[in-house]
CSV table of N, CA and C in Angstrom, one decimal:
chain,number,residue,atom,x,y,z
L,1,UNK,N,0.9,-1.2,0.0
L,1,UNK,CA,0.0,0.0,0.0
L,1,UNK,C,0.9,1.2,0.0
L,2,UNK,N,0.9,2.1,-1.2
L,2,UNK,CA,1.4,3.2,-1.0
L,2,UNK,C,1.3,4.3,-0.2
L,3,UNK,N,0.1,4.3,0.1
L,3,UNK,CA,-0.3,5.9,1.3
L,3,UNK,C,-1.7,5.3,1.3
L,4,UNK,N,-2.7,5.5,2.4
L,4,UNK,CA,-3.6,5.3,3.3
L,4,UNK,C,-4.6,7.0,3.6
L,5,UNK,N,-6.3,6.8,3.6
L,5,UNK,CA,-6.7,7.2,3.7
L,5,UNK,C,-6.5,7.5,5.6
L,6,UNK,N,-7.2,8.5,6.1
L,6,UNK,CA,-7.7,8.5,7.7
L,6,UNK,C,-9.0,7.7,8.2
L,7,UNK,N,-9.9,7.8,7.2
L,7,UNK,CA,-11.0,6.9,6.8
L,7,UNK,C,-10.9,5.4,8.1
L,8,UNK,N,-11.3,5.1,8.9
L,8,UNK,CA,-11.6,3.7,9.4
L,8,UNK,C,-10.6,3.8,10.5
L,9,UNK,N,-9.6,5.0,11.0
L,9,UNK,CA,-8.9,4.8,12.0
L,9,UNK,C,-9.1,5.3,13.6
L,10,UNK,N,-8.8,4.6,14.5
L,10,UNK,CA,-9.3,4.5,15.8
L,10,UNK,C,-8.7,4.8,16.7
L,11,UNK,N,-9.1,5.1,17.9
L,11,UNK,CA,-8.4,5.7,18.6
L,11,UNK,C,-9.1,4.9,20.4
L,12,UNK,N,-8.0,4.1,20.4
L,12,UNK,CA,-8.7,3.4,22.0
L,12,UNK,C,-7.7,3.7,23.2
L,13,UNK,N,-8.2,3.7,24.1
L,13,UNK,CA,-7.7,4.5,25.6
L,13,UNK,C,-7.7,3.3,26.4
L,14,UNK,N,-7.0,3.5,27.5
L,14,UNK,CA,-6.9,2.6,28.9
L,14,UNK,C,-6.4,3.4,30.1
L,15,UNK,N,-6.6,2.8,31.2
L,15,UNK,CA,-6.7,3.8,32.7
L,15,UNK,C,-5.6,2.6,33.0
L,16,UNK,N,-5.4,1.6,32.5
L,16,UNK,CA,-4.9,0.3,32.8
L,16,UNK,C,-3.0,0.4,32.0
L,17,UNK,N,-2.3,0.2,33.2
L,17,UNK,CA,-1.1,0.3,32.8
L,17,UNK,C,-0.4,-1.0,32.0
L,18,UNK,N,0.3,-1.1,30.5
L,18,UNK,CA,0.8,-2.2,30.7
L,18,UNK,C,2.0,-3.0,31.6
L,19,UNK,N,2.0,-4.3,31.6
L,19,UNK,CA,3.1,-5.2,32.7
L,19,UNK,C,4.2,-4.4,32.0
L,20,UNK,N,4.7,-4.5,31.0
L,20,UNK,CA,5.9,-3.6,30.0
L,20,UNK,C,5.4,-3.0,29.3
L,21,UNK,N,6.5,-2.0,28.8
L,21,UNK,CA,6.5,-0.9,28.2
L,21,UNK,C,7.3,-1.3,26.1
L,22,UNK,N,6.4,-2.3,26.3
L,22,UNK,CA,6.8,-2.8,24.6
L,22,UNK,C,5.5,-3.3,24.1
L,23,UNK,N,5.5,-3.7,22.7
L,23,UNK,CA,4.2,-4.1,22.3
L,23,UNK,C,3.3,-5.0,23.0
L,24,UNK,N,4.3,-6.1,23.2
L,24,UNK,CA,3.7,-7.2,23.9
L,24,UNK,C,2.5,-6.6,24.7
L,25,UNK,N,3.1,-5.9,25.9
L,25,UNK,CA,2.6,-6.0,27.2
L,25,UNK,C,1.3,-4.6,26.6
L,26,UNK,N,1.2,-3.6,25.8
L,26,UNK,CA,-0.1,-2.6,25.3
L,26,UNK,C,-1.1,-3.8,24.6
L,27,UNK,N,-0.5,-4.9,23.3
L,27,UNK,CA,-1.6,-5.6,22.9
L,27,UNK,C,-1.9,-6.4,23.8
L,28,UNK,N,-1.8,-6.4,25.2
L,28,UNK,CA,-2.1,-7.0,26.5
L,28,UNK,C,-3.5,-6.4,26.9
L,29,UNK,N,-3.2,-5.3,26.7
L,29,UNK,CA,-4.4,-4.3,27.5
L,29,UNK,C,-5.7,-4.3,26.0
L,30,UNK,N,-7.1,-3.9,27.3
L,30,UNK,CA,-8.2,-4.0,26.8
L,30,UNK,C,-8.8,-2.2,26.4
L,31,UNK,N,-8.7,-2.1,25.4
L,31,UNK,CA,-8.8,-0.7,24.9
L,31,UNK,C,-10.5,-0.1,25.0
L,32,UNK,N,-10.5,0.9,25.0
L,32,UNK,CA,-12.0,1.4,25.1
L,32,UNK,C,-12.1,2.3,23.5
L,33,UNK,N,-12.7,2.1,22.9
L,33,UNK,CA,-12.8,3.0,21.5
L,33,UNK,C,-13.5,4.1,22.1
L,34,UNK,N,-12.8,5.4,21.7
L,34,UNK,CA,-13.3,6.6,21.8
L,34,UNK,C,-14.2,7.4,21.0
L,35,UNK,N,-15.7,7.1,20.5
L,35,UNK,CA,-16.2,7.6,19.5
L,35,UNK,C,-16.2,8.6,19.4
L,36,UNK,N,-17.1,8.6,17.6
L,36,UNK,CA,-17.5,9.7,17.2
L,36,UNK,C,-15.8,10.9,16.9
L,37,UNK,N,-14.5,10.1,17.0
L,37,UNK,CA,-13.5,10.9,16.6
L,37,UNK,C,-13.6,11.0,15.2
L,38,UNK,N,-13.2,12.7,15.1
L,38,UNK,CA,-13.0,13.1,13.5
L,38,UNK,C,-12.1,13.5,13.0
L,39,UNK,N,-10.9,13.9,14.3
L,39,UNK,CA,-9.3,14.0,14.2
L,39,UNK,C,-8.8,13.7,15.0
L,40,UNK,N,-7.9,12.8,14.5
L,40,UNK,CA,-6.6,12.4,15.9
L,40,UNK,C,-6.0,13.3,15.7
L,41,UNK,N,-5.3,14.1,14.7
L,41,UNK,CA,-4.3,15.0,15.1
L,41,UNK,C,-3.1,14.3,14.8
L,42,UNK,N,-1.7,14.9,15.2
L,42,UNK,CA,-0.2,14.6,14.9
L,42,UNK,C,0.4,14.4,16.5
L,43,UNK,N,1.2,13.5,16.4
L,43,UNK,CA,2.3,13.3,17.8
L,43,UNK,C,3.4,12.6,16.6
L,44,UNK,N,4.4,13.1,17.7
L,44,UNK,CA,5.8,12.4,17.1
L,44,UNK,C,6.9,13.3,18.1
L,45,UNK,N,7.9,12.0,18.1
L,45,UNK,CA,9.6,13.1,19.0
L,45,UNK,C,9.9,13.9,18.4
L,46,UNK,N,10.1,15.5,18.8
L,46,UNK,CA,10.4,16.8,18.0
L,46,UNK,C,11.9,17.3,19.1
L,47,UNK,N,13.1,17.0,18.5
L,47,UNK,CA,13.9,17.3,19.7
L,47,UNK,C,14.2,19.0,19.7
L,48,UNK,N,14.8,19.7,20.7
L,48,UNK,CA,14.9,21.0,20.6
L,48,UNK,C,16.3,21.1,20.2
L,49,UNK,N,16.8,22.1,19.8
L,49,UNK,CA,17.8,22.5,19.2
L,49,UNK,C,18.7,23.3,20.2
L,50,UNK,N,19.8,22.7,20.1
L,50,UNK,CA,21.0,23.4,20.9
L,50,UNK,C,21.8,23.9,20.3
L,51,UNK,N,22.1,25.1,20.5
L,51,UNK,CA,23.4,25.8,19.9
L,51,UNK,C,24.8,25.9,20.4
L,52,UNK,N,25.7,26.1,20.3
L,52,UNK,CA,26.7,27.2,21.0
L,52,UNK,C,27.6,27.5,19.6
L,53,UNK,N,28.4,29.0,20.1
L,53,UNK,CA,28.4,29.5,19.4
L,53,UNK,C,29.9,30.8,19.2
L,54,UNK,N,30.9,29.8,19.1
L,54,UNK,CA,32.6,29.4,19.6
L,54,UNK,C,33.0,31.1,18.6
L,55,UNK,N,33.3,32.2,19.6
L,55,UNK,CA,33.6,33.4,19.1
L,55,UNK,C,35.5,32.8,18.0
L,56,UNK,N,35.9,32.0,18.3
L,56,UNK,CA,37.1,31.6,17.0
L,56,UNK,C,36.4,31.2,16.1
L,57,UNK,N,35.6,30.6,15.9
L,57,UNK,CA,35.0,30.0,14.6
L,57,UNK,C,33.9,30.9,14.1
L,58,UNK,N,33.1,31.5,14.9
L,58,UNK,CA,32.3,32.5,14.5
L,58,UNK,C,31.0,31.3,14.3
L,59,UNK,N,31.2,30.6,14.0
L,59,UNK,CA,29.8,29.6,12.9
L,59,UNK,C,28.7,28.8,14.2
L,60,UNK,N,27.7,28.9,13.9
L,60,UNK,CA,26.9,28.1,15.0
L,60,UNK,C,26.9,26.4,14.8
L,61,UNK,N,26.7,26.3,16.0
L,61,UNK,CA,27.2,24.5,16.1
L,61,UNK,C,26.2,24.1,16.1
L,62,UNK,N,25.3,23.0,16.2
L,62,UNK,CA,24.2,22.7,16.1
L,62,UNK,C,24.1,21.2,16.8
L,63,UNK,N,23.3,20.5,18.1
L,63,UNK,CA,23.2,19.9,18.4
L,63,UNK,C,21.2,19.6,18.9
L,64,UNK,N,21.2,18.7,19.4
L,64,UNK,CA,19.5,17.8,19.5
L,64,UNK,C,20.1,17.9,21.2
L,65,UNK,N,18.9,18.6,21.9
L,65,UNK,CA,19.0,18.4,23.7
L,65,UNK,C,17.9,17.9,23.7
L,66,UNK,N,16.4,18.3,24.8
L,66,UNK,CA,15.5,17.3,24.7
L,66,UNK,C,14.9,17.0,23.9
L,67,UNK,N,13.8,16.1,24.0
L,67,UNK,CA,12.5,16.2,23.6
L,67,UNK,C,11.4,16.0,23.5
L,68,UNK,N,10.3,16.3,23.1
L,68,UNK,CA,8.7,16.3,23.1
L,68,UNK,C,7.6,15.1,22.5
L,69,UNK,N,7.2,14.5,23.3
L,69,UNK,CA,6.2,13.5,21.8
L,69,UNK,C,5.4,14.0,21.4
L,70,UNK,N,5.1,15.2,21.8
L,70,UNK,CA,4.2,16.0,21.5
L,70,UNK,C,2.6,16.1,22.4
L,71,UNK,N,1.7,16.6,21.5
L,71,UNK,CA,0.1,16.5,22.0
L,71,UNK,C,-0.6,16.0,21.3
L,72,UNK,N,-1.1,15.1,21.4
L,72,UNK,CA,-2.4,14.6,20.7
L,72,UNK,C,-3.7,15.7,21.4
L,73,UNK,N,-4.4,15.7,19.8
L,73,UNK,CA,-5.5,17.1,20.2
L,73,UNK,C,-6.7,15.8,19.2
L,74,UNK,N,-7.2,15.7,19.8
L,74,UNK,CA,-8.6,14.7,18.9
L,74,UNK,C,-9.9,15.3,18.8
L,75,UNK,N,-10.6,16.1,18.1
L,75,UNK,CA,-11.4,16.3,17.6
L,75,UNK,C,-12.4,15.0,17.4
L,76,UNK,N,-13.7,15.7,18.4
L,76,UNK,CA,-14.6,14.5,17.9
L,76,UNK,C,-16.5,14.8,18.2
L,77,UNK,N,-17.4,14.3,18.0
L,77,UNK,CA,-18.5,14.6,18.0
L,77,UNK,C,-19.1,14.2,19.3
L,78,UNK,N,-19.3,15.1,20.1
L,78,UNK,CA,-19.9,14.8,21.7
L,78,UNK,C,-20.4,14.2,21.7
L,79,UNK,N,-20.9,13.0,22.7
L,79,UNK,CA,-21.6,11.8,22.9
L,79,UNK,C,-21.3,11.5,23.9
L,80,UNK,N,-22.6,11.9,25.2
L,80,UNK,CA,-22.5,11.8,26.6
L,80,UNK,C,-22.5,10.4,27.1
L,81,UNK,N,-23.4,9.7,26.2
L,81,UNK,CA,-23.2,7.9,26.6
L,81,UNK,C,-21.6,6.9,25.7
L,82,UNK,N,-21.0,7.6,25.2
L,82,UNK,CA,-19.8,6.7,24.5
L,82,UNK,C,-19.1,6.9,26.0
L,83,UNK,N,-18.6,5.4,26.0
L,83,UNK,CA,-18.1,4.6,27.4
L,83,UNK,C,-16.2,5.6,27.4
L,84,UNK,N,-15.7,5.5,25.5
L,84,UNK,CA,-14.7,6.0,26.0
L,84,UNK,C,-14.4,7.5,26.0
L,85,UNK,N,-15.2,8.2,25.6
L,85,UNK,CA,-15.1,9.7,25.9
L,85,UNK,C,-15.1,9.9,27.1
L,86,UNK,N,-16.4,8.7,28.1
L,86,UNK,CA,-16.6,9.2,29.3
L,86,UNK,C,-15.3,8.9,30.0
L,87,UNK,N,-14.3,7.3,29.6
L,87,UNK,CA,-13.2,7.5,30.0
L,87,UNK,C,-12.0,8.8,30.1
L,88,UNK,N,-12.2,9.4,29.1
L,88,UNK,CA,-11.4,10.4,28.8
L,88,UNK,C,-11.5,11.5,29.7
L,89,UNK,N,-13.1,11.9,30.3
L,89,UNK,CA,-13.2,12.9,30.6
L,89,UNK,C,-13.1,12.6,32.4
L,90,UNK,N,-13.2,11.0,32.8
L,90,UNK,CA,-12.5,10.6,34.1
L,90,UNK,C,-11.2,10.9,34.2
L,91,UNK,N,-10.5,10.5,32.9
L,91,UNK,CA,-8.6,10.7,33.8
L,91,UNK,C,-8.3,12.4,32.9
L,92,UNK,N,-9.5,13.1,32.7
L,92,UNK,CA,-8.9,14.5,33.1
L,92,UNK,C,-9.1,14.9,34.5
L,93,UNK,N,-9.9,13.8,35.2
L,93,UNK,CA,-9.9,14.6,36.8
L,93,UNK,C,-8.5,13.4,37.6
L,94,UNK,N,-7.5,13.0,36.6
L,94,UNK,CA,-6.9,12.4,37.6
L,94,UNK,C,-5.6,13.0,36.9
L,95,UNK,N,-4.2,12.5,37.9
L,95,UNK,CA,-2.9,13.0,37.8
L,95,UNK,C,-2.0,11.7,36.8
L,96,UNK,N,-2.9,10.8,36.8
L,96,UNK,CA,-2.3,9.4,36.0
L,96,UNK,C,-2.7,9.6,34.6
L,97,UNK,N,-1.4,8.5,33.9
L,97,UNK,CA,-1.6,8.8,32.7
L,97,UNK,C,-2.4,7.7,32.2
L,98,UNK,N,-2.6,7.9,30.6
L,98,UNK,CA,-3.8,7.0,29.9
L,98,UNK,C,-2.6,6.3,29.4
L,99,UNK,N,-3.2,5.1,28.3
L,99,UNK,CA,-2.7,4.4,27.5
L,99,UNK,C,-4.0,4.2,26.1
L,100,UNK,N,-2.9,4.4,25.4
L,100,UNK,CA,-3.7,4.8,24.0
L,100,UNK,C,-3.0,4.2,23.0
L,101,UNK,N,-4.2,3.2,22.2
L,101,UNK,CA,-3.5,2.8,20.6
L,101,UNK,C,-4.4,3.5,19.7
L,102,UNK,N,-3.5,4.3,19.1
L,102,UNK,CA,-4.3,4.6,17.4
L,102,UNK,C,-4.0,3.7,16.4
L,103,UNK,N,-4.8,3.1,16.1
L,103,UNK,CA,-5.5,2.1,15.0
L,103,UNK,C,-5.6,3.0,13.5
L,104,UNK,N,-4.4,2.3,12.4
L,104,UNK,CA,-4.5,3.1,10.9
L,104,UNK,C,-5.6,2.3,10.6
L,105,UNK,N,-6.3,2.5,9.2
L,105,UNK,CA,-6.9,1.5,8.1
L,105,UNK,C,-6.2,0.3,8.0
L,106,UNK,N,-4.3,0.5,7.7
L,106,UNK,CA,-4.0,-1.1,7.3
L,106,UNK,C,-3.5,-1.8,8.4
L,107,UNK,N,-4.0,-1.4,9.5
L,107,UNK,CA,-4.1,-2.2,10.5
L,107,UNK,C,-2.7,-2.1,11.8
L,108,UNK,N,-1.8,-1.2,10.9
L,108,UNK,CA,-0.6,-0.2,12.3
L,108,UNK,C,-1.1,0.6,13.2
L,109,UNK,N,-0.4,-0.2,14.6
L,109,UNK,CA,-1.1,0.9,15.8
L,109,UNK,C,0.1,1.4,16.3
L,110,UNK,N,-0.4,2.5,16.4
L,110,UNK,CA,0.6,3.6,17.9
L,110,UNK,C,0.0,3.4,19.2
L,111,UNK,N,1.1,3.0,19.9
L,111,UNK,CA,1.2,2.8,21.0
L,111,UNK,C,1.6,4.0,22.1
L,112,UNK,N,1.0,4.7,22.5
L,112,UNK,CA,1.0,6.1,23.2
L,112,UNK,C,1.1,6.4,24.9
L,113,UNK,N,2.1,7.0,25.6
L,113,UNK,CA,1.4,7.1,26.8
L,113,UNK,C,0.9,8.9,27.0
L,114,UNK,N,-0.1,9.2,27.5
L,114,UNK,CA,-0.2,10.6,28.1
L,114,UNK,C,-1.2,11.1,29.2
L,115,UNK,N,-1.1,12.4,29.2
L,115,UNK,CA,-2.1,12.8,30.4
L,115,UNK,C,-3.4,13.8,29.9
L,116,UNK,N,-4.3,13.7,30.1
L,116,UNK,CA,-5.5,14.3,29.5
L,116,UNK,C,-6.0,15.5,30.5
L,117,UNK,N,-5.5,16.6,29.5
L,117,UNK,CA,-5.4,18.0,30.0
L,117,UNK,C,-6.9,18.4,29.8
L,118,UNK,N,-7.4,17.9,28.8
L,118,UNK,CA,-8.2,19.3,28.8
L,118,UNK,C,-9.5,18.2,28.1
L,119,UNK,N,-10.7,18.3,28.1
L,119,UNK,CA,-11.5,17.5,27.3
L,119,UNK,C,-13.0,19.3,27.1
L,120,UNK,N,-13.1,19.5,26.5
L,120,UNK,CA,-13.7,20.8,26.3
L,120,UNK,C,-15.1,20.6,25.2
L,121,UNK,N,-16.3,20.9,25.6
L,121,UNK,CA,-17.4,21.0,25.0
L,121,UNK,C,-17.5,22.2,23.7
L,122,UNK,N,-17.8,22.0,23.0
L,122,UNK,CA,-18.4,22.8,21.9
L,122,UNK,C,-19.4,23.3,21.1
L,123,UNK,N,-20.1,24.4,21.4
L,123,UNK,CA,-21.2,24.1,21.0
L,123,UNK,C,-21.6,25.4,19.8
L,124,UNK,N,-21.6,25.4,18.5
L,124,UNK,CA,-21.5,26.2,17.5
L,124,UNK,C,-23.0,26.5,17.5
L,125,UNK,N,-23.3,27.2,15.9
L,125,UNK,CA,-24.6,27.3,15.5
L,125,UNK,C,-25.6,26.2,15.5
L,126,UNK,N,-26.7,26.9,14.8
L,126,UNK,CA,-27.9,25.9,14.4
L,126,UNK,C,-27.5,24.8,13.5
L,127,UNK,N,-26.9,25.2,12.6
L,127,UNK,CA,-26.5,23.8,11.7
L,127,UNK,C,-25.1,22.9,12.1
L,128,UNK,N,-25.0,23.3,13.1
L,128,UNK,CA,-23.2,22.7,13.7
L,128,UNK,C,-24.2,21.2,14.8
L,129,UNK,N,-22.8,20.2,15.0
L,129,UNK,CA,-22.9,19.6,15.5
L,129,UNK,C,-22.5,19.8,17.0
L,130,UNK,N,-22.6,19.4,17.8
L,130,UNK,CA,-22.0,19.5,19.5
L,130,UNK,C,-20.8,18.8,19.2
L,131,UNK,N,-19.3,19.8,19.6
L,131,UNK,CA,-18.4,18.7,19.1
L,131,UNK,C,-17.3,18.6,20.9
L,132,UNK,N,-16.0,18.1,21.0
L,132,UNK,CA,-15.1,18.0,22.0
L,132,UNK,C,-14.3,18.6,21.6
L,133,UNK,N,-13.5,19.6,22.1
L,133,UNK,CA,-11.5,19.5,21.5
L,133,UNK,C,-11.0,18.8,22.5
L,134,UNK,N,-10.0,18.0,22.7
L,134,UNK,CA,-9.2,17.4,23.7
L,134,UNK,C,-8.3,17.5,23.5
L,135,UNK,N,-7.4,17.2,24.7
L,135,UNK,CA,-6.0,17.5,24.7
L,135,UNK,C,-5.1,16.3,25.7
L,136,UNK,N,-4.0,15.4,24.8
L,136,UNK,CA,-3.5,14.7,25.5
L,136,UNK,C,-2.0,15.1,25.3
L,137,UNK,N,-1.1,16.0,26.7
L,137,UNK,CA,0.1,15.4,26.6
L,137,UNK,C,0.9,14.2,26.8
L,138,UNK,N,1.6,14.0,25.4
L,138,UNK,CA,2.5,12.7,25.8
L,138,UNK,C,3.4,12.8,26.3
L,139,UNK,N,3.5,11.7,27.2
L,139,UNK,CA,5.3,11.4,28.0
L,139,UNK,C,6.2,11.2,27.3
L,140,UNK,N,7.1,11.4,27.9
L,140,UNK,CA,8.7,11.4,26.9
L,140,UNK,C,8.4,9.4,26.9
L,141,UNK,N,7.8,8.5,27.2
L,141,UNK,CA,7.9,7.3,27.0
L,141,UNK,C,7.8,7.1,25.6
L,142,UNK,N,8.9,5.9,25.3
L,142,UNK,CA,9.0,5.8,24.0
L,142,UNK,C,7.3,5.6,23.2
L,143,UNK,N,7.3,5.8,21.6
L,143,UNK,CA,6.2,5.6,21.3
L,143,UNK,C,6.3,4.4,20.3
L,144,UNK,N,5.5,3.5,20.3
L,144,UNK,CA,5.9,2.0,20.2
L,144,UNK,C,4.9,2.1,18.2
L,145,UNK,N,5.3,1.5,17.5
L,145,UNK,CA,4.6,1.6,16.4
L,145,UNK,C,4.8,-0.1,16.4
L,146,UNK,N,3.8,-0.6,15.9
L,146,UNK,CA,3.2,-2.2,15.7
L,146,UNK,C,2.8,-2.2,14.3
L,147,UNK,N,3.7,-2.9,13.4
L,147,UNK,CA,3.1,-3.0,11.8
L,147,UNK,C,2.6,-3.8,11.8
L,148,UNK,N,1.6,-3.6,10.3
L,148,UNK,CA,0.2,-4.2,10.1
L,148,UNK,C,0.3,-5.8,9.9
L,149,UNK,N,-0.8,-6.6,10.4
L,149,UNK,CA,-0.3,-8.2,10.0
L,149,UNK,C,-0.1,-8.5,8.6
């Protein structure tokens, strides 16, 4: 498959830590689908840039110091009875992190850990839907990718 629609991909959560921190032990855990999502959004390691900047050479040096997995922000259509929104909007009242696989079409998941900052109602005009913005920061824990069978 050359490139993949967003079309059919999923987004399941857990309150439930895995035994390890590798695939094994996440395809361990029992995920909650989070409906009604209409964007997962982008995460990935973005390291920050270090400089110095050696008055003999004049030239800036360039090195990688930390970095970020970023935020997952998911966009999705409110739904007070979907079991995993409601999970979502429990571990914004807690200090523990989630565990989260996003599910492609050809069947690769990301394996994610973070903390769920913000879960926020939306409510537009007459013709708009009731929607969520959410907000998950991820932990510097590695982020595990599982290719498709």
């Amino acid at each position: 498959m050359a490139h993949q629609t967003a079309s059919g991909v999923t987004l399941g959560i857990s309150a439930a830590a895995p035994a390890t921190h590798d695939v094994a032990g996440f395809d361990a855990l029992t995920f909650i689908s989070v409906g009604e999502i209409t964007n997962v959004g982008d995460f990935g390691k973005e390291w920050n840039l270090v400089t110095h900047n050696p008055l003999a050479t004049r030239g800036t040096k360039k090195g990688k110091g930390s970095y970020n997995n970023g935020t997952l922000s998911p966009s999705l259509a409110l739904d007070p009875d979907d079991s995993g929104q409601a999970a979502m909007e429990t571990a914004l009242e807690s200090d523990d992190p989630v565990y989260i696989a996003v599910t492609l079409q050809d069947g690769t998941i990301y394996y994610l850990v973070g903390l769920v900052m913000s879960f926020k109602p939306s409510i537009g005009g007459v013709d708009d839907v009731v929607t969520a913005t959410t907000s998950i920061e991820l932990t510097p824990d590695e982020i595990l990718k599982k290719a498709a069978a």
